[in-house]
Coordinates of C-alpha atoms and ligand atoms in Angstrom, one line a residue:
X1 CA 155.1 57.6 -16.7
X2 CA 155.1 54.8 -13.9
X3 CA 156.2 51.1 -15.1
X4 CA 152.5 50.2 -13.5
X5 CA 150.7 53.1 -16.0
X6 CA 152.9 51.7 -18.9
X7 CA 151.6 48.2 -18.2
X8 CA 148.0 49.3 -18.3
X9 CA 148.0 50.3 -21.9
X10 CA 147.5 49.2 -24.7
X11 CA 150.7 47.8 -26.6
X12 CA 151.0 48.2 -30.4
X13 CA 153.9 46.8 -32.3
X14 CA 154.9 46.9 -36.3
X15 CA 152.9 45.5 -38.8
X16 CA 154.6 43.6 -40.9
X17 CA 154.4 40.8 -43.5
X18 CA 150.7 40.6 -41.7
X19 CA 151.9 40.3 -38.6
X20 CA 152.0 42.5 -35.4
X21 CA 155.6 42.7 -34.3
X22 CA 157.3 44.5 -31.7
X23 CA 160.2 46.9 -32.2
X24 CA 163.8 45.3 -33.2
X25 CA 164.9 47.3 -30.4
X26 CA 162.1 46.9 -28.3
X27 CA 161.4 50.4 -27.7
X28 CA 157.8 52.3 -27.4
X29 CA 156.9 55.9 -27.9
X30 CA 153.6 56.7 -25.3
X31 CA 151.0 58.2 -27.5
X32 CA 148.8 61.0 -25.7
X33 CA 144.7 62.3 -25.9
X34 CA 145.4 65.8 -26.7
X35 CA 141.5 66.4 -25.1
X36 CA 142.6 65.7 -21.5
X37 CA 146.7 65.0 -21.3
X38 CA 146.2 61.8 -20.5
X39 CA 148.6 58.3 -22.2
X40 CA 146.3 56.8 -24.7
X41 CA 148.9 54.1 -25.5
X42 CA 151.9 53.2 -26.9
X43 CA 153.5 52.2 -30.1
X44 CA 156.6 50.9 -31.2
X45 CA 159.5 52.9 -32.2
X46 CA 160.6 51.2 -35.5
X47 CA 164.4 52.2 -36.2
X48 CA 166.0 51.1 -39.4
X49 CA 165.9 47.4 -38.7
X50 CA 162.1 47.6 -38.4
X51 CA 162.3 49.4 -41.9
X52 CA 164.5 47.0 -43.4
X53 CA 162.3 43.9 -42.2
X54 CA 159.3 46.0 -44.1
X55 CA 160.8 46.4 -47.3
X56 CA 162.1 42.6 -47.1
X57 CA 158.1 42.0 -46.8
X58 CA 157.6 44.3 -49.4
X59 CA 159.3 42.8 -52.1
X60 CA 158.5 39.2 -51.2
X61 CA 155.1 40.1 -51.8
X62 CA 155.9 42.1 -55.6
X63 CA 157.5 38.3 -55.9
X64 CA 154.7 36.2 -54.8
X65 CA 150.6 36.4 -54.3
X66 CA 150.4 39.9 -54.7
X67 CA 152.8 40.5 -57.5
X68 CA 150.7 38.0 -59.9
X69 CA 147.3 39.3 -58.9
X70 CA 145.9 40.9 -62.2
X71 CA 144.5 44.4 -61.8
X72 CA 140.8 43.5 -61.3
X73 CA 141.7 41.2 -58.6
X74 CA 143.5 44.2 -57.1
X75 CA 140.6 46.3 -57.2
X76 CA 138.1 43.9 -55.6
X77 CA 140.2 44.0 -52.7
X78 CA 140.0 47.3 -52.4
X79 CA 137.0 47.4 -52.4
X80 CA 136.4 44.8 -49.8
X81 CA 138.6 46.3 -47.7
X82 CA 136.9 49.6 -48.0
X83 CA 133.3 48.0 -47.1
X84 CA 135.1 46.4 -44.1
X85 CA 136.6 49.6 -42.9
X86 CA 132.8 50.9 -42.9
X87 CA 132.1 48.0 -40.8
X88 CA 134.1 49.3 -38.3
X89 CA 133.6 52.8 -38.3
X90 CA 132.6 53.1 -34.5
X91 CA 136.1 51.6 -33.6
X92 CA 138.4 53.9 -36.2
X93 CA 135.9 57.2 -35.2
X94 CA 136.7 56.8 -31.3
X95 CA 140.2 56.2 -32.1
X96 CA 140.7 59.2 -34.0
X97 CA 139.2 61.5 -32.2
X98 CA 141.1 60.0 -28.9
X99 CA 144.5 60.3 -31.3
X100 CA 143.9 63.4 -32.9
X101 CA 141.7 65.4 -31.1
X102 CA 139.1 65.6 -33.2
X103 CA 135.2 65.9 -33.2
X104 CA 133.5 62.9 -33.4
X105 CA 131.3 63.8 -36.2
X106 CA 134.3 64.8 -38.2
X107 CA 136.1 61.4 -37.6
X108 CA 133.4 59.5 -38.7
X109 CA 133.3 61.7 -41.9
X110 CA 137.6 60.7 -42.0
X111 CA 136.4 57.2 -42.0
X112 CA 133.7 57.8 -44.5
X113 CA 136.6 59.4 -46.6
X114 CA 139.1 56.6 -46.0
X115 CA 136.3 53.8 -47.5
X116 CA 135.4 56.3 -50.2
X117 CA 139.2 56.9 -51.6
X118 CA 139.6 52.0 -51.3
X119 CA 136.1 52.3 -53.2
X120 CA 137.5 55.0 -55.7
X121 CA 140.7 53.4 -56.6
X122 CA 139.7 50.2 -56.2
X123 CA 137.3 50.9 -59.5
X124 CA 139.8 52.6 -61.1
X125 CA 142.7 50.2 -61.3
X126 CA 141.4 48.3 -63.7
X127 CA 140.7 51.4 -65.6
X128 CA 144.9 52.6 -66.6
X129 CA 145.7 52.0 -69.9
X130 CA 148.7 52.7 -72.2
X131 CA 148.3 53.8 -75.9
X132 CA 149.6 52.9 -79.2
X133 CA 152.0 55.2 -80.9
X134 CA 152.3 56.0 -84.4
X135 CA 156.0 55.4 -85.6
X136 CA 158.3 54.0 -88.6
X137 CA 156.5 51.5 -91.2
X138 CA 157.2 47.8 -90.0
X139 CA 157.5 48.6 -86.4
X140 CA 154.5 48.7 -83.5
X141 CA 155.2 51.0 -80.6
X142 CA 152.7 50.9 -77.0
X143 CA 153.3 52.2 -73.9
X144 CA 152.2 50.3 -70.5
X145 CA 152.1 51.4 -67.2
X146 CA 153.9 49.6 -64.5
X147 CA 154.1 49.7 -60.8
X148 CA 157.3 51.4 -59.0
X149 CA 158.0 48.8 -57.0
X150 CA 157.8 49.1 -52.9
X151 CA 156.6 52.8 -52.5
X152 CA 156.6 54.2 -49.0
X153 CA 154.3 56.6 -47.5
X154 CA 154.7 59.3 -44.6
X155 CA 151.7 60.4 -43.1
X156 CA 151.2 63.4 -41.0
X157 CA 148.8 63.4 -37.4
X158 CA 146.0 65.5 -38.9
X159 CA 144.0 63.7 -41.2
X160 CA 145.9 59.6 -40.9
X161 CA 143.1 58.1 -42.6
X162 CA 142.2 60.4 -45.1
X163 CA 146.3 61.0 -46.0
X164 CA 146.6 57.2 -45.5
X165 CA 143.5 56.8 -48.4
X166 CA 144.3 58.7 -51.0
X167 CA 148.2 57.3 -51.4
X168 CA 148.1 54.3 -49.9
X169 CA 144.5 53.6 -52.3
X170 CA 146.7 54.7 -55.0
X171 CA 149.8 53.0 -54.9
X172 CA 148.2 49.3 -54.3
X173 CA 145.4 49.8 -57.1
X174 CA 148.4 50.6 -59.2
X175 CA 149.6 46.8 -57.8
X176 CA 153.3 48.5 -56.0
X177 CA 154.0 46.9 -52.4
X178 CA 153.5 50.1 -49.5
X179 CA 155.6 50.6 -46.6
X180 CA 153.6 53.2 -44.1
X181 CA 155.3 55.3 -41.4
X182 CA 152.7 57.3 -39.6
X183 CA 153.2 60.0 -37.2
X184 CA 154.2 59.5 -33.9
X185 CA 151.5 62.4 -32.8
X186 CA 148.4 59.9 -33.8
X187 CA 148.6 57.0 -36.2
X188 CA 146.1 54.0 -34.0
X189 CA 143.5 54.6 -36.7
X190 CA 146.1 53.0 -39.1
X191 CA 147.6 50.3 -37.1
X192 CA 144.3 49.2 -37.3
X193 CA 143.5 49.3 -41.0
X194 CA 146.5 47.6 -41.6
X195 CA 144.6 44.5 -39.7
X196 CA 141.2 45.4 -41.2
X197 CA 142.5 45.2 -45.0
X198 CA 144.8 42.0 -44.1
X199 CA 141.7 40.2 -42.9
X200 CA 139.4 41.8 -45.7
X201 CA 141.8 39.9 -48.3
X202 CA 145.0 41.9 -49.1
X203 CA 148.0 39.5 -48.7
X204 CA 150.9 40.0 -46.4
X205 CA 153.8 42.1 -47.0
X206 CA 151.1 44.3 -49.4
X207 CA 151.3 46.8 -47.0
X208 CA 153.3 46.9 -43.7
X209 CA 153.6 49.3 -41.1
X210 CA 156.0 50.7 -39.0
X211 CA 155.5 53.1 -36.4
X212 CA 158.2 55.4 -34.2
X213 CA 160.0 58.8 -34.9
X214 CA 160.5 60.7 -37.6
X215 CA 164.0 61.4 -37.6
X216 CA 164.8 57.3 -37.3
X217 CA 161.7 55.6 -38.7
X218 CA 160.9 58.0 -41.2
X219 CA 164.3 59.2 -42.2
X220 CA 165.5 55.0 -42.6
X221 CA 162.6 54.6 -44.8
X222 CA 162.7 57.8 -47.3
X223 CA 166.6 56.8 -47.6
X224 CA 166.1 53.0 -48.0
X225 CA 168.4 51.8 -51.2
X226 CA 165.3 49.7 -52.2
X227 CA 162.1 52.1 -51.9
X228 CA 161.1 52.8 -55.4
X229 CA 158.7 56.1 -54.9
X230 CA 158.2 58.1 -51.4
X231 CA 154.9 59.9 -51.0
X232 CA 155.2 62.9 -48.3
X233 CA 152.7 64.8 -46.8
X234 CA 154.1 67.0 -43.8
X235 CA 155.3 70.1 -43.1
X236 CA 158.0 72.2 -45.2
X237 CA 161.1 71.5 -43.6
X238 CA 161.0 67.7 -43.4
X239 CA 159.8 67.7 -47.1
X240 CA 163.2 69.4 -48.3
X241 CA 164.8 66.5 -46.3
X242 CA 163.0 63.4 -47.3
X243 CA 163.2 64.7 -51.1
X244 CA 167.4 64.8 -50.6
X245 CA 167.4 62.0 -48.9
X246 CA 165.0 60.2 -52.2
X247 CA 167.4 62.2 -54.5
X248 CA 170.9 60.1 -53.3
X249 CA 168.5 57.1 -55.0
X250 CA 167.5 58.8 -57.9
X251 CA 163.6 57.7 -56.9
X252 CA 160.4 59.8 -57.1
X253 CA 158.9 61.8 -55.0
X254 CA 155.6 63.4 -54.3
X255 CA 155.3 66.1 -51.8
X256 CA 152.3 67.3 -49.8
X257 CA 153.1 70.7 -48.0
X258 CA 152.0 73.0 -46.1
X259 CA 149.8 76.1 -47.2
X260 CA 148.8 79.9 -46.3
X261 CA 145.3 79.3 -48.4
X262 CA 142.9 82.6 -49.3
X263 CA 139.5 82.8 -49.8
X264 CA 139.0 86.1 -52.2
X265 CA 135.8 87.9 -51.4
X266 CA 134.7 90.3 -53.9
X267 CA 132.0 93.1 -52.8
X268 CA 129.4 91.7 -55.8
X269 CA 129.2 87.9 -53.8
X270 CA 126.8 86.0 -52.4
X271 CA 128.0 87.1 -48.8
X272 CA 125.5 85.4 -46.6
X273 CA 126.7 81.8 -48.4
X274 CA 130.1 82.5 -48.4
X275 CA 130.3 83.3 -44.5
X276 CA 130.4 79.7 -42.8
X277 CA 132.7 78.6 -45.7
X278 CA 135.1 81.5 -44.7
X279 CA 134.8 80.2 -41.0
X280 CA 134.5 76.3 -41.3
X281 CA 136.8 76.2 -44.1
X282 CA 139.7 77.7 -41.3
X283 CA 139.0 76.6 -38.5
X284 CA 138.2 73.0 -39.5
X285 CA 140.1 70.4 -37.1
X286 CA 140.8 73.1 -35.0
X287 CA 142.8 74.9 -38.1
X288 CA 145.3 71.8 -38.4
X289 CA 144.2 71.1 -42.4
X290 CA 146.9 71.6 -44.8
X291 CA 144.1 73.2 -47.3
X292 CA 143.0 75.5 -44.3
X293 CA 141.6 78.9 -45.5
X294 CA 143.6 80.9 -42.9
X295 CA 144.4 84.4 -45.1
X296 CA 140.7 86.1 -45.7
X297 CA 141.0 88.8 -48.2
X298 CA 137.6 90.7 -48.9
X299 CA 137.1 94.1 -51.1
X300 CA 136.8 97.4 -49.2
X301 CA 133.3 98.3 -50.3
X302 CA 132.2 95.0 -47.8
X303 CA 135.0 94.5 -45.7
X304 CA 133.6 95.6 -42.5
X305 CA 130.1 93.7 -43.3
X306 CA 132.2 90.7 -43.6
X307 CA 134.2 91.0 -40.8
X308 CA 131.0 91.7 -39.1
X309 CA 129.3 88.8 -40.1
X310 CA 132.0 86.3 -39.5
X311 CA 132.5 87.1 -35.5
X312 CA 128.8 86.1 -35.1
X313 CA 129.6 83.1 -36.7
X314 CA 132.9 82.8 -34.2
X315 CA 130.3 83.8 -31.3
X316 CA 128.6 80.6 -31.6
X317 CA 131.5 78.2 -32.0
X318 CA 132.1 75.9 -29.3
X319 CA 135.4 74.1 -28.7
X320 CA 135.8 71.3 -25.9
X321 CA 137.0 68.1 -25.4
X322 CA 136.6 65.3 -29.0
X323 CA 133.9 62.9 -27.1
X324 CA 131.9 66.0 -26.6
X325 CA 131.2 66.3 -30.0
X326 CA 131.3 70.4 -30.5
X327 CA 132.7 72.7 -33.3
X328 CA 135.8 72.2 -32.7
X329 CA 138.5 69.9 -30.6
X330 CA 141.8 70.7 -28.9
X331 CA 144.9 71.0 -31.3
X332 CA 146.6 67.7 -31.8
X333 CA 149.2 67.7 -28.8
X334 CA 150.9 70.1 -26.2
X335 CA 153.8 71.3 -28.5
X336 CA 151.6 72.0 -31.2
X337 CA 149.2 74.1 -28.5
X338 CA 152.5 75.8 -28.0
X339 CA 153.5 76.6 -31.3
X340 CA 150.0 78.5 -31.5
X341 CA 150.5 80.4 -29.1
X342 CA 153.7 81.5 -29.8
X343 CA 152.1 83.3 -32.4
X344 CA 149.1 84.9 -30.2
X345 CA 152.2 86.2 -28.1
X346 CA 153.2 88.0 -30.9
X347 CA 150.3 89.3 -32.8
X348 CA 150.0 90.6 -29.1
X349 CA 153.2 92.1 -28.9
X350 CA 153.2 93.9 -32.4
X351 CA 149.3 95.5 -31.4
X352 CA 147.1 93.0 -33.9
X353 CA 143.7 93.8 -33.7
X354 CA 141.5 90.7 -32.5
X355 CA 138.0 90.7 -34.2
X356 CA 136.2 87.6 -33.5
X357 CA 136.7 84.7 -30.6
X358 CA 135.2 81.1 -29.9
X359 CA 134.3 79.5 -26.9
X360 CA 136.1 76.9 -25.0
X361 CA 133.7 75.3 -23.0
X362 CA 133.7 75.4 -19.4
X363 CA 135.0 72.1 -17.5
X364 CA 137.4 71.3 -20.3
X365 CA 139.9 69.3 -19.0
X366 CA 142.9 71.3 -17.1
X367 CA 145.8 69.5 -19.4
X368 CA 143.5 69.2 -22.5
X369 CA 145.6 71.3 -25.8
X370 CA 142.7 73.7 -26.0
X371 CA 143.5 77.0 -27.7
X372 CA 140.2 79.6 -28.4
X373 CA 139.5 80.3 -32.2
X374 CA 140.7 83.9 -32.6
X375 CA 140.2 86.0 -35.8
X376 CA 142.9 89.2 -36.3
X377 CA 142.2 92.1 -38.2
X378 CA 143.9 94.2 -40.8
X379 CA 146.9 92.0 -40.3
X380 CA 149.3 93.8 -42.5
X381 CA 150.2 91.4 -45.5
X382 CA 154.2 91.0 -44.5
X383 CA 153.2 90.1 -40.9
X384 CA 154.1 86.4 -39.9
X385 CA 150.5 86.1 -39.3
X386 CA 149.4 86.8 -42.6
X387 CA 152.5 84.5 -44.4
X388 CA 153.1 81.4 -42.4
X389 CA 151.5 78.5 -41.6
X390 CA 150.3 78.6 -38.0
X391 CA 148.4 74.9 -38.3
X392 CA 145.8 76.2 -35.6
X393 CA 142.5 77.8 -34.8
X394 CA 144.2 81.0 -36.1
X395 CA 142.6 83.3 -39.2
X396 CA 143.3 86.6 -40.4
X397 CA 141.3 89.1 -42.6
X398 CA 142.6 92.0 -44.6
X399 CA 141.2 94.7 -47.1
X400 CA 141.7 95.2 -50.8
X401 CA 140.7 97.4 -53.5
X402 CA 140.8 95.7 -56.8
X403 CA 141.4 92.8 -58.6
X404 CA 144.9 93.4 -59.1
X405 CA 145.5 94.1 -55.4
X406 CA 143.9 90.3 -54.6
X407 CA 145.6 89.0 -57.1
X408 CA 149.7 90.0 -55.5
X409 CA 148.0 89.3 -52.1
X410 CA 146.6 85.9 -52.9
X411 CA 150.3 85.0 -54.7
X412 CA 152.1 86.9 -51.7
X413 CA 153.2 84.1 -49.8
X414 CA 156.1 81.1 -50.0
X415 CA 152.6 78.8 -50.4
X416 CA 150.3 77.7 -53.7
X417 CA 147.8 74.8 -52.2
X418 CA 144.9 76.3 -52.8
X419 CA 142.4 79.5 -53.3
X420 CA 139.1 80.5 -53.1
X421 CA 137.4 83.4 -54.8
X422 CA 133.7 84.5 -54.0
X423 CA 132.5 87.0 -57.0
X424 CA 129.2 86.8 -59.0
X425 CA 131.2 88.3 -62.1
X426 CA 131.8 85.3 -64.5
X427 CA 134.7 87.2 -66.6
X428 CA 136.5 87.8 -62.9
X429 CA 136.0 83.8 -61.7
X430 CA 137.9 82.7 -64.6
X431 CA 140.9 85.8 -64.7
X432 CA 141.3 84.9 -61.2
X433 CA 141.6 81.3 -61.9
X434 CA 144.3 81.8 -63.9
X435 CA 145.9 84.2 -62.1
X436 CA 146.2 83.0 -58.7
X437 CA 149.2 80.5 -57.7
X438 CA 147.5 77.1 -56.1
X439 CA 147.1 73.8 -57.2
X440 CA 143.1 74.0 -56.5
X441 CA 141.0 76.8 -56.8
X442 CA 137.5 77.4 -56.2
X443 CA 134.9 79.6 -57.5
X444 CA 132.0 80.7 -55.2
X445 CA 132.9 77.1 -53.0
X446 CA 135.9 76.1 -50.8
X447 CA 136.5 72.6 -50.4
X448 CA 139.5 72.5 -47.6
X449 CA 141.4 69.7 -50.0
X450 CA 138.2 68.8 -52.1
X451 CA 136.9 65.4 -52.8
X452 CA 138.2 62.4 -53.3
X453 CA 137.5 62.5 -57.3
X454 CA 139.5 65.7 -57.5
X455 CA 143.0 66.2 -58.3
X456 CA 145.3 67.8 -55.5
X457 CA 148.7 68.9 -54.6
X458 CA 150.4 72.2 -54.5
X459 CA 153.0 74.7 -56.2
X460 CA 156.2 77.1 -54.6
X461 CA 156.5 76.1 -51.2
X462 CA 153.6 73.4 -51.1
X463 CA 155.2 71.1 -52.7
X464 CA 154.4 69.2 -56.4
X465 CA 153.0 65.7 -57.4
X466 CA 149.4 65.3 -57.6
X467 CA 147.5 63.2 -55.5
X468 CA 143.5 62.2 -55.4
X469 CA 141.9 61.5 -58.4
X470 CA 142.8 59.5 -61.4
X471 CA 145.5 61.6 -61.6
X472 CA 147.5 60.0 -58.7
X473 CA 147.2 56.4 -60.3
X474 CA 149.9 58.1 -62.6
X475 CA 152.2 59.1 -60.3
X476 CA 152.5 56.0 -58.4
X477 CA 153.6 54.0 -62.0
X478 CA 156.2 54.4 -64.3
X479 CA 155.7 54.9 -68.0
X480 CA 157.5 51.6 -70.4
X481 CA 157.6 52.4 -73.9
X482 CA 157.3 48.9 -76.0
X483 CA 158.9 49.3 -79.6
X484 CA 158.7 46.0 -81.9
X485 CA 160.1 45.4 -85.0
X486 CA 158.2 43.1 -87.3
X487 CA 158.9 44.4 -90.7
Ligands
NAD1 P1 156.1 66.8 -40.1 O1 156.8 67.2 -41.3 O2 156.7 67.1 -38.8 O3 155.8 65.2 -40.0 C1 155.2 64.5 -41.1 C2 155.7 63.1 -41.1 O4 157.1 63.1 -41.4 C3 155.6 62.3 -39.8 O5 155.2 61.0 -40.0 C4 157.0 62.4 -39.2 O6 157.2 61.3 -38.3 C5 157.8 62.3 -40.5 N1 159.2 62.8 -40.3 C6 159.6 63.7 -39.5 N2 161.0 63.9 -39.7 C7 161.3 63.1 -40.7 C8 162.6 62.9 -41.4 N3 163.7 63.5 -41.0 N4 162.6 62.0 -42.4 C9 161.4 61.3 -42.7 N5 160.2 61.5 -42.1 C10 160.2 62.4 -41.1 O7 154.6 67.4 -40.3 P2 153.5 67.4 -39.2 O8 153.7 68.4 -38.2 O9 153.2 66.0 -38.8 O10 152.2 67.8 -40.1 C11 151.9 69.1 -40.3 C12 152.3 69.6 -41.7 O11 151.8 68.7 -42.7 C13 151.8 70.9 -42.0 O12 152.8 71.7 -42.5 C14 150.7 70.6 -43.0 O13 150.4 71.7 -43.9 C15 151.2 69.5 -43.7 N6 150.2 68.7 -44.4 C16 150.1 68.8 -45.8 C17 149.0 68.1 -46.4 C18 148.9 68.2 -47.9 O14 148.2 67.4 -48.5 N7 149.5 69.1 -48.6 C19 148.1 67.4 -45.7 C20 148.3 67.3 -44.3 C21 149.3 68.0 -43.7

């Protein structure tokens, strides 16, 4: 980029203590709209010193205004900030779907989320309660909850607001201080919350951000000495290294992986209302959605009536550029649009069979990261198709002949995030509730993560911790058992 195209954009810096602040080393990383190629803007790229400045804000704030707020007073801001963020909805929906690449229908709905998850927790933190435990005559024994301390937060590119929501919401209801490193793919959308919920009332150093690389951002903050819980979302590998790097401080940790998700279609479903959920719950984002259904598994007897009927729904799906407003956007960048295809390249190479395509549109930008929907069939079940996570517009479909057969398919991969399972037998739903490996599963429905009121978070290789739901509130406190002697 020239020094004159640099100077044009727009310049964001730290947030920190409620201020904007640029890098300690004064560095930027340019930020890029996947639907054409071209710079969006740039951010800074925080290093350890930016990190260290963050947790100093942190813990200043445990110390001061924010420490002493009681619970309800935490909640109401919460909820403030959660009707502000509505306010600006137009603002955070353009800036996603510039970031990320995606539809602007579906970035308003991210917003929607993002309000829904402050409104959510922000009623609930009043709500967490310890109990009283029965013990030895003369004594009383209670247990209270009590924040961790400065918690940080590292947030994937493909859903900042909602993944920014749901632990973020969390960890303040539960009054802890956050530090937030967002990706360096797409994180504007939270650079600007962080101003919205500082003006809407939450005090500085509540929750600072600091933007920049993964490997020196992220990797200074998941090893800080004084972080007292890190919440992960992301892919596999960096999971296994922010968790070792938590481990040589003996904090918590909740990880948010990756998935290979099934839906389960037996031949006695409702076929016609399970088709756009096997599409849309896929391809959704362009496939980039850790809870992406990308492994169909359907029962011989209707297998071909199902593969049938999704490539007319792939006929009519539409990709093109985010401001357009279709189906589907671009994938989030040009290495991500790479790593796809690596895998078209070889479903090609080893003779996959290619059922079903979508559309991009003609007159989509030259450099936009567009990659067409594609549906393989009969992908054999050991194929890397069918057992990694491809995080693109990518599905495969395969045959079965029983129950047993879905179940060993379903559990067949490194993942457990989540499963769907389309039979009208009410025995089967709940045999193959139990019997499937996922952290969430759904029964004639597929909610591609679920709502906000709904507990989440995976087993095997998808990581452990719950997050959503009242559930979360627990993981983002630590338990104190009180034990007084009064004879
Ligand atoms: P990623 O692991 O590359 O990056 C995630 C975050 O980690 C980014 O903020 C990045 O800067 C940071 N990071 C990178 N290296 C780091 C390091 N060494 N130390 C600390 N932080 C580091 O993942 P991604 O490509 O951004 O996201 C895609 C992955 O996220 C997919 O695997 C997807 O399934 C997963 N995901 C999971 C969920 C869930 O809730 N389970 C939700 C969304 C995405």
């Amino acid at each position: 980029m020239t020094e004159q195209a640099s100077a044009a954009l727009k310049r964001y810096g730290n947030f920190i203590n409620g201020c904007w602040q640029d890098a300690c080393g004064g560095g930027y990383v340019t930020l890029t709209n996947p639907s054409d190629g071209t710079d969006l803007a740039l951010i800074a790229r925080g290093r350890a010193d930016d990190i260290e400045l963050a947790v100093t804000a942190a813990r200043d704030a445990l110390s001061g205004i924010w420490g002493q707020m009681t619970a309800t007073e935490r909640g109401r801001i919460l909820h403030k900030t959660s009707q502000a963020v509505l306010q600006e909805i137009d603002l955070l929906a353009k800036l996603e779907a510039q970031d990320v690449g995606k539809p602007l229908t579906q970035a308003r709905a991210d917003v929607v989320a993002l309000a829904r998850y402050l409104e959510f927790y922000g009623a609930a933190a009043d709500k967490v309660h310890g109990e009283t435990l029965p013990y030895q005559n003369g004594f009383t024994v209670l247990t209270v909850y009590e924040p961790h301390g400065v918690t940080g937060h590292i947030i994937p590119w493909n859903y900042p607001m909602q993944i920014l929501g749901r632990s973020l919401g969390a960890a303040l209801a539960m009054g802890n201080a956050a530090v937030v490193k967002p990706a360096e793919e797409a994180c504007l959308t939270i650079l600007e919350f962080a101003r919205i919920a500082h003006q809407a009332g939450l005090p500085a150093g509540a929750l600072n951000v600091v933007t920049g690389l993964g490997a020196e951002a992220g990797a200074a903050l998941s090893s800080h000495p004084q972080i007292n819980h890190v919440s992960f979302t992301g892919s596999s590998r960096t999971g296994e290294a922010v968790q070792a790097a938590a481990a040589k401080n003996a904090v918590p940790v909740t990880l948010e992986l990756g998935g290979k998700s099934p839906q389960i279609l037996f031949a006695d479903a409702d076929i016609e209302r399970a088709l756009p959920f096997l599409v849309n719950a896929g391809l959704q984002n362009a496939g980039q959605t850790c809870s992406a259904s990308s492994r169909i598994l359907v029962q011989n007897e209707v297998y071909e009536q199902v593969v049938a009927g999704m490539a007319a729904h792939y006929a009519a799906l539409k990709m093109g550029p985010a401001e357009a407003d279709l189906n589907l956007g671009p994938v989030v960048s040009e290495r991500q649009k790479s790593i796809v295809e690596s895998y078209l390249q070889l479903a090609e190479k080893d003779g996959l069979q290619i059922a079903a395509q979508g559309t991009i549109i003609a007159g989509a930008p030259q450099h936009g990261a567009y990659i067409r929907p594609t549906l393989f069939r009969d992908v054999p079940p050991e194929h890397a198709l069918a057992q990694e996570e491809i995080f693109g517009p990518i599905q495969v479909i395969m045959p079965f002949k029983d129950e047993a057969e879905a179940v060993a398919l379903a559990n067949s991969t490194p993942y457990g995030l989540v499963c769907g399972v389309w039979t009208s037998d009410g025995a089967r739903q709940f045999r193959m509730a139990h019997a499937v490996q996922a952290g969430q599963v759904f029964i004639n429905n597929y909610g591609a993560g679920g709502g906000v009121e709904l507990p989440f978070g995976g087993v095997k290789r998808s990581g452990h911790g719950r997050e959503k739901g009242f559930e979360a509130l627990y993981g983002f406190a630590t338990l104190k058992t009180i034990s007084v002697y009064h004879g």
